[in-house]
Structures are given as C-alpha cells and as structure tokens.
C-alpha cells in the first residue's frame, strides 16, 4: 500500500497524521515549522521540504491548514502541490475555509486529472487525538467513496454532504448556529440568574423545554452547572473564542456571497470579535461569553 | 370542596377552566367577552359580572390574562379581585407578564392576608386542552404546595422555580432562548441550502452535532424537513409571531430592569416585531422567520 | 410674584433651581438628600419636608428626577404632590422618563383641575448651570404658553412638541439616534484607522460626505481628532455611558409599547449596557465606545 | 496628448468617459456590452475588443467596474490589462472593491514597472454626468500627483487618502456609516411619529440637536419631510438598496480581515440584505428602509 501525503502538522494535523501511522499507513509529510515536522519524523513519518515533494511522492494527500490563503499557497505556489501532482491523485482538504476557495482548488486539481474533496472536521483536538473526528465531505460520489476508508483511519463518522464545497457549508452552518446558541444560552442564564433563579434549576427547566440545545444541556457556559467541561474549569481548554471568531467570519463571507441574510450569525461574529481581542477572554473557551455579559 | 374562581377565558383559559370542571371542581368565572363566558356556562360554570364577584365567591382564584396592564386592572380596579378578596385566599396567576408586575400584585395580595403565586405555562393551546401544560411556579414553599394539586388538574408538570416572580423569569428566559434559536436555525438552514446542501441532510448533520436544538430537531422551520408540524403546513397553527414578539418584549423589559445585556435576545425581538407587522407573516407560526429570510 | 416649587436638586436640578433664584424668583424646594437641600437653602431657597409641602406652598411646580418610578412616587405617595396640589396649578416635569408615565401623571394632575407638561432637557450639566438648556415640551398650547416664561429662566430654547408626552418622545428619539451614531462613528473610525487611514483625515472626509453627523464633526470619539472635548481628555466629563444606557432603555420600552421596530437602537442599548458594567468604561463619557471596540 | 484608456462603460463609467471626451481627451475604450461601447463610439471614442487592447494603446488607464472579481479578471486574464501594459503606465481604478483586491492589483502593476492608484468615487450617477464626483485616492504621492489632473476632468474634488487601498478604506468607512445613519434616522422618525410627533417637527428638532446628520437634514427618509429627494418621490432614483448592500458587504469583509468589530455596520448590512431581496424594496432608494420598518 502506497504512502499518504500530509501537509499541515498543527494541533489537529499532527494527531491525524499520527493516527495514519498507528493504523499502518506510511506518511510523507511537510510542515513550515521544522519542530513540528521533527516530532512526526520521530513517530515514523518521512519528512520532505515542500508541499510539491509530498505531491511527488504520494497519490493520496491530506491537507490540514489554518485558512483559505494558506491553502491557496500550499496548492498554487511554485513549490506547491499543483506543481508536481500526478494524474489520478486524490486530494483531501480537511481545513475549514471559504467554500469558494474549496471550489477554486477543486477546479485546479481537476485540470491535473485528479480528484479533490473538502472534508472539514468537528471534534476538536481531543477527537483528532482519539481518532473520533467527524468528517463532513463535499465531492463527487466516487471521490467520496475513495476518500472514506482513509478518513475512517482518522475519524469515527464520515458524512457525504454533496458536491465539492458542501463539506465547508455543513461545517460553517453548524458552527454559526453553535455560536448563536452559546451566546443565547449565556444571555438567558445571566438574565434568569439576575431575576432570582438558581442556575442549575434554570438549566434543568430549559433542558426539558423548547430552549433545549447542546450549549445548554451539554456545554452550559455557567460554571458548575455541568462538571468537567471547560466552563467549570475557568474556561481553560475547549473551543477558543478565536476559533469561534474564525468560523463565524467564514459564515459572514458565505452570507455575503450567497446573499443569505444572517442577522444573528452576524451579531454573534461581532461579539466574538470583541471577545477575541479582550485580554481576559481571548485565550479562553468560547463559553466565556457568559462572563463577558455578566461582567461586574 | 369549595369552588375555584377563574378570570380570563381566552384561548388558553377556557380550556384550563374546562379541565377543572371535568375533574370535578366547581368553577365561578368571569370574562370581559360575554360569548366566552356563555360557552363556559354551558359546560357547567357559574358566571359572574366582575372579578370582584369571583373573589367574593371563592378562595382559590386562577387568572389567565394577556398582559401586565390587564392583570393590574383585574386585581386593582374598583370591581377587581383586591376589592373583595377574603383573608386566606390563594391567587394563582398563569398569565405571562412582567416579573415586576407579579411582584407588585403579590405584595398587594399579601396585604389582604392572602397568598399569590405566579404560574405561567408552556404547552400552548394544545396542552391547555389536553391538560398537559407545564406550570413554572414562583412563590413561597407553602403557597406552592397549596397551589400544586389545583395546577395538576390542568397540567402535567408543575415546577417550583423559587420566590414570587421566578415563574415569570423561567418562562421569559426559556422563550427568549427559543426565539433566538428559531431565528438561528432559520439562518443556518437558509444559508446552507443556498450553499448547496439538501435541507434534510443539513438538519440531520446539525441534529447530531453541536448545533442541535429543539428548533432544529423537533420544530425545524424549513417546510417538509419534519412532517406534521406547522412549518410543513404553511405555518398555520403553532406559536404565532405575535406571541413570540410579546414574550421577547417581556425579556427586553427584564433585560433593561436587571441591567443584564441580551444582544441576541434584543435583535430577535426586533426581527419578530418586523415580522409581526408584515401582512404575510403576522398571522403565522413563528417558524415563518425562515420564509422572511429566504424571501425571494 | 408667587414662589416656584422645585423637587429634585441633583446635578441638573440644583443648577436649574439656582437659576430661578438668580433671576428673581423665590423657590420652595425639596430633595431626599438633606445636604443637597441645605446647599440650595444657602442660596436663598425655602426648604420643606415633603413634595406635598411644595405643592401646598406654590402653584408652579418643577420636578427634575432620575426615573419613572421616582416621578410616580413624588406625585402619588401620601406625602406627594397630588395629596395637596391646589386647583389651577401648573406642573412642569423636566425628568426624562417613559412617555406612558408622563401621560399617567398628566391625567392624575388633570383630575385635580391642574395642568401638566413634560419638559425634558438637553444640554447637560453645563447647560443647566449656564441656563442654556433646551426644553422639549409636551402639553396643551395654553399650558405650554404658561410654562414658557418660567422655562426661559432656566434655558435658552423652548420647543413645543405637541400633546403631553411628546416632549419625552422628542428627547428619546434624538438620544437613541445619537447613541446609534456615536457607535457608528466609533466603528467607522476604528475600521478606517486599521485599514491605514489617518484619523483626522478620515474624520475630515466623513465630515464633508454623506456620513457627516454631530458625533463625527463635533464630538468625534477618537482622541485628539477634536481638541477640548471629553474624548480628547481621557473621556472624563461629558455624557456618561450610564446616562446613555438609561436613555436607550427608555427608547426600547417605547419601541416595545409602540410596536415600532428599532433594530439598531436596540443593539446600541445592549452595547451600552455592556459598557456601563465594564470597570474601564462605566464612569466615562459615552464616546469611550471607541476604546471598547479598539480594545487591544 | 496621448489617449486615455477606459474599461467599464456602465451607469457611472459611460458618463466619466464622456467627460474626458468633452474636455478634449481622446479615449480608447472597452466594455463587455457592445451596445454600451457603440454609444461611446458615437460620442467619439475608439472602441477595442479587449482590455489588453486598451492597455496596448494607452498609458493612462481608467477602470470603473462592479466588483472585485471583475476587476481581477480585467487585469489578470489572458486578454487583460496586465498582458500588454507598457512600463511607465498609470492605472486608475475607480471601482469600489475590497481593499485587499486593490493592494493585490497594485502589486501586479508594479511588477510591470507601472503605477496604480485606487480612486473610488462618491456623487452617484448625477455627479458622474455633471463631472462633479469626489475621488478618494490611495497611492504614492507621485502617482497621486500624476492622476490628479486626469481625475479633475471627471470630478470636482480629489482627495489623497494615503497609500494604495486607502481610497477604498475611506469610501467603505463613510458608506458604512451612512448605512447605519439612514437606518437609525428611519428608526427614530418612525418611533417618534408613532409616539405622536409631527414628522417635520421631529426632523427639525433632530437637525438642531445631537442627532443631526446628513440622513436627517439632507436626505430624510420620511416622505415629504424634504421635497425633491427620492424619499419624497416614492423612493425612485437615488442610491439603491442593492448598492448599499454591496458597500456594506465590503465593510463586513474589511471588518473580518482587519479584526475590527462593527456590530452596527454588520446589522445594517444584514437589514439591507433583507431589503434588497424584498420585491417592494429591492429596486428603491435606500431611504425605503423607513417603509420597511413602518410597514403596516
């Protein structure tokens, strides 16, 4: 069985690549940070100097990168994937980026007689490490079928969302809704507490009523309503305000491009923009919006 | 066993009073609309001419009225409850009104050596008819204990929320969150569909992810994602935009009084204010916000 | 010439009453704070023990109080104005309060065969001291004509806005718009500066374009764009975030009651609610919203 | 004197090019619409087949195009300007586009030893026709000096905003503020009228108070408050909701890229997105937001 190529060995990518190694695949990898690369080398990967070297060495490539601009560079620059990609390759981009960027790259890959799927993930660093990620995949059916076994080495659930770009759409829409709900729960809990309700009682009422949601029943942002989650551990760990801001920003770009109004999604984005610049909140779990509203 | 007094025989109150009759209690009732009163008389209630007559005839009184101003009138006017209430009475107000109004009335009732609990409901007209309402009750423990058996004749779940006014707080906070989530789901579904996702697929992804909520998995506002609910029946029936506007308005008054910021709750209120004036949307179920956003 | 009654000798009221004294009127006054009362006594006023004593002693009464609840108390309590008011009196309420409160009090005053106008002010503490306030007056024409000479002793401009309550309407609508514009200018300036524009140049472009407004050309919130105003003096003095929050809250109550959607006014309210709880911003001029957005 | 090149002969560009002809310059022009091109030919311009032909024939080029993507195409495609541009040319882009697009094009032009300034306009179709536009110019001082005489043939005011991209910044920031203010004035006027104020009286109070702005004193959105402007002519003509939506969308992209929070600008964008899809409002002047809020 041939090697798998991997570009982007950050918090998420390093665990994903390591799971490929653990489950018997050889990996040829690249990262801009030599230290990150060296760590994966110690675990058995072959490290190369450029994305182009990865594409030259393998025909299944996974990319896990921070934003649209970096994905474009990794594919399009002179030392990039497209410079050396061989016909019949399969590119899996697990980055969370603009749908329009996914569609653009897919089209450039197709010109090289190769396939591309967007496959952003949910599940966080914990899921990446445990190999329990969910992949939301956009691409033609045969390409999805081809990608699925590889993705199952890194995750537990692999969902086919439709054509190229729909993986991004599913990720962005879910996370926009999540951001709205987390702020909404923070508002409702803060208001209710100030009106005299006990936090746990209010949460239990909401959780059996029409206000029920993941942000209330599984990840309630009020400390000690649910034990063991970041809001009960001073908002350390979890899903940071900066990452939430990024995903809400992608939703805003999508809203503008699709001419689909998202008034609450847009306000959620602006509120997380404010939080992610605030010294007390910027390095915290996104549930910290409760403290931002309560602040006194 | 003595009679129960009932003031307010509207869409909700008439069913609630009828359930008292069905379950063996005698009812002395008043409504401003003689037609409403006559209907309950046909079912066995005694009809009187003023709220004061209700209070003179019974020592357990239930009120179910549209807003704070009307509750104040029914209690405080010269022909109102407080004019004739006897010491040792129990007043149960099931109206959804400002917490400050509940607290004010409770204090006036206490001056008459009587008890007051606020007990707003969830469950809608269907729940009122079936006797399956949930009551969120605010009041001292002995008053709650006293009210509970009576409330159980009209509902399935009776929750003690704390001191007087906390029933209103629980209702308002849950419904504010509900309004936020419904708009959020409408935004996410509309955006995702415009980005190429199948509506049912997107809903199923959200419902197994962190965006999961009642407004997505039980009451999805996109037609035909869930069969049998108002959004799949041209938004007929259900919970109207006008009622949602009312509850969000109560949340705004509470936010201002409590100095508890609710940016999303506030924007949700304004959006439903706009919908509830729009000829196409004002008489529809609140899920119609999806059509408002999609509008084209 | 008979005495003028005055209730409420706070930051504004003390200066207003003093201007009456300076311009030759005798003043009978009350304040809950004996220290405030003693200060005005030293300037020549007669001090009495209750609002009722003021109403017993004079037939022209000015009230300048912090909110609707206090205005209601001062008029309606057993020692209040309505207890002793004589037929043919004129009540001028310069408090900024809910329109519905003004209308309620006017109606109670009318029952005593007396007149009431609402006459909220703009111009701040500086204008109160200098006697250059603007009064926005709501009331019948004869009552306005009667109030005008007295108001001109305390202010420079006296505008008749229409029936009782329209003075409040004018004040609330202008200040809601002001709050929106101040945040809008803060957003535009912050964004432009981050995009590479010089602050003074950007302000000058806006001030000669369609974005021109008082908050950009007279009270620009970016330090040192305009010298001598609070934003250039560390936001000390001026119009505090707490007062802006109060006026925006009144606008929200009005929006809810009038069923008039105010999405930006509502969001402005929520943002100032957040600022007015923040330790760095709560005691500052309302232009400090620029620092809140810039925060880094 | 050599010819001026012109690409983009739409509502704005056609008038601008015609003013160049009227004031004695020869014009070599291109538009995708042959009809548009033919019209300018009738006025004396030379028409060519591709943007590359324009660049081959002239060393001063003006572009006036609808959005970032089209500007990128006109410059970068195989028949585009960059294919044939000669060293020492000056490119003036008067399109309103993303700052990042301006900066990208400027850098590609520089590689061809040529100069680029962004020079978006205000003044609308009327100003384009009358030659009274305002140009907000971003670029190095020598390039600005070089562009200025040419711009003065098409406009009245030419402002140097700073480095490349700052012309876009000035335009976007002003127009974001304009959008916020127009909605704010519409909210305040609608609320005040519902509270009993006469529209002209309310406008006059605002216009002499701290709520004063261009959208109240020059372009009031309430019909017949100011005669002769689009709001008094059924919102026909003027600045359409679609164009306002576009500019607010550019502001949102800028806000996301610059990490500069713009909560009101963002909400203004979403509201205009909703309006620009509504059959009654999408082809109207942007003051029609007053009707959207008033709607009943």
CSV table of N, CA, C and O in Angstrom, one decimal, chain C residues 41 68 82 100 102 106 156 172 202-203 211 218 230 242 249 273:
chain,number,residue,atom,x,y,z
C,41,UNK,N,-30.6,76.0,50.2
C,41,UNK,CA,-31.1,77.0,51.2
C,41,UNK,C,-30.1,78.1,51.4
C,41,UNK,O,-30.5,79.3,51.5
C,68,UNK,N,-38.8,57.1,36.0
C,68,UNK,CA,-40.3,57.0,36.1
C,68,UNK,C,-40.8,56.6,37.5
C,68,UNK,O,-41.8,57.2,38.0
C,82,UNK,N,-49.7,65.2,44.6
C,82,UNK,CA,-51.1,65.1,44.4
C,82,UNK,C,-51.9,65.2,45.6
C,82,UNK,O,-53.1,65.5,45.6
C,100,UNK,N,-45.3,56.9,28.8
C,100,UNK,CA,-46.5,56.4,29.4
C,100,UNK,C,-46.6,56.9,30.9
C,100,UNK,O,-47.7,57.2,31.4
C,102,UNK,N,-45.4,59.9,31.9
C,102,UNK,CA,-45.8,61.3,31.7
C,102,UNK,C,-47.3,61.4,31.5
C,102,UNK,O,-48.0,62.2,32.1
C,106,UNK,N,-50.0,63.2,34.0
C,106,UNK,CA,-50.8,64.3,33.4
C,106,UNK,C,-52.3,64.1,33.7
C,106,UNK,O,-53.0,65.0,34.1
C,156,UNK,N,-32.4,78.3,27.1
C,156,UNK,CA,-32.3,79.2,26.0
C,156,UNK,C,-33.4,78.9,25.0
C,156,UNK,O,-33.9,79.8,24.3
C,172,UNK,N,-36.2,61.2,23.6
C,172,UNK,CA,-35.9,59.8,23.5
C,172,UNK,C,-35.4,59.5,22.1
C,172,UNK,O,-34.4,58.8,21.8
C,202,UNK,N,-9.5,60.9,7.9
C,202,UNK,CA,-10.8,60.2,7.8
C,202,UNK,C,-12.0,61.0,8.3
C,202,UNK,O,-13.0,61.1,7.6
C,203,UNK,N,-11.8,61.6,9.5
C,203,UNK,CA,-12.8,62.5,10.0
C,203,UNK,C,-13.2,63.6,9.0
C,203,UNK,O,-14.4,63.9,8.8
C,211,UNK,N,-21.6,60.7,5.4
C,211,UNK,CA,-21.5,60.1,6.8
C,211,UNK,C,-21.5,61.2,7.8
C,211,UNK,O,-21.5,60.9,9.0
C,218,UNK,N,-18.4,67.1,15.6
C,218,UNK,CA,-18.4,68.0,16.8
C,218,UNK,C,-18.0,67.2,18.1
C,218,UNK,O,-17.5,67.8,19.0
C,230,UNK,N,-14.4,65.7,25.7
C,230,UNK,CA,-14.1,64.6,26.6
C,230,UNK,C,-13.3,63.5,25.9
C,230,UNK,O,-12.3,63.0,26.5
C,242,UNK,N,-23.6,55.5,31.4
C,242,UNK,CA,-24.7,55.1,32.2
C,242,UNK,C,-26.0,55.9,31.8
C,242,UNK,O,-27.1,55.3,31.7
C,249,UNK,N,-32.5,52.7,27.0
C,249,UNK,CA,-33.5,51.8,27.6
C,249,UNK,C,-34.9,52.4,27.5
C,249,UNK,O,-35.9,51.6,27.3
C,273,UNK,N,-25.3,48.8,27.5
C,273,UNK,CA,-25.4,48.1,28.8
C,273,UNK,C,-24.1,47.4,29.1
C,273,UNK,O,-23.7,47.3,30.3
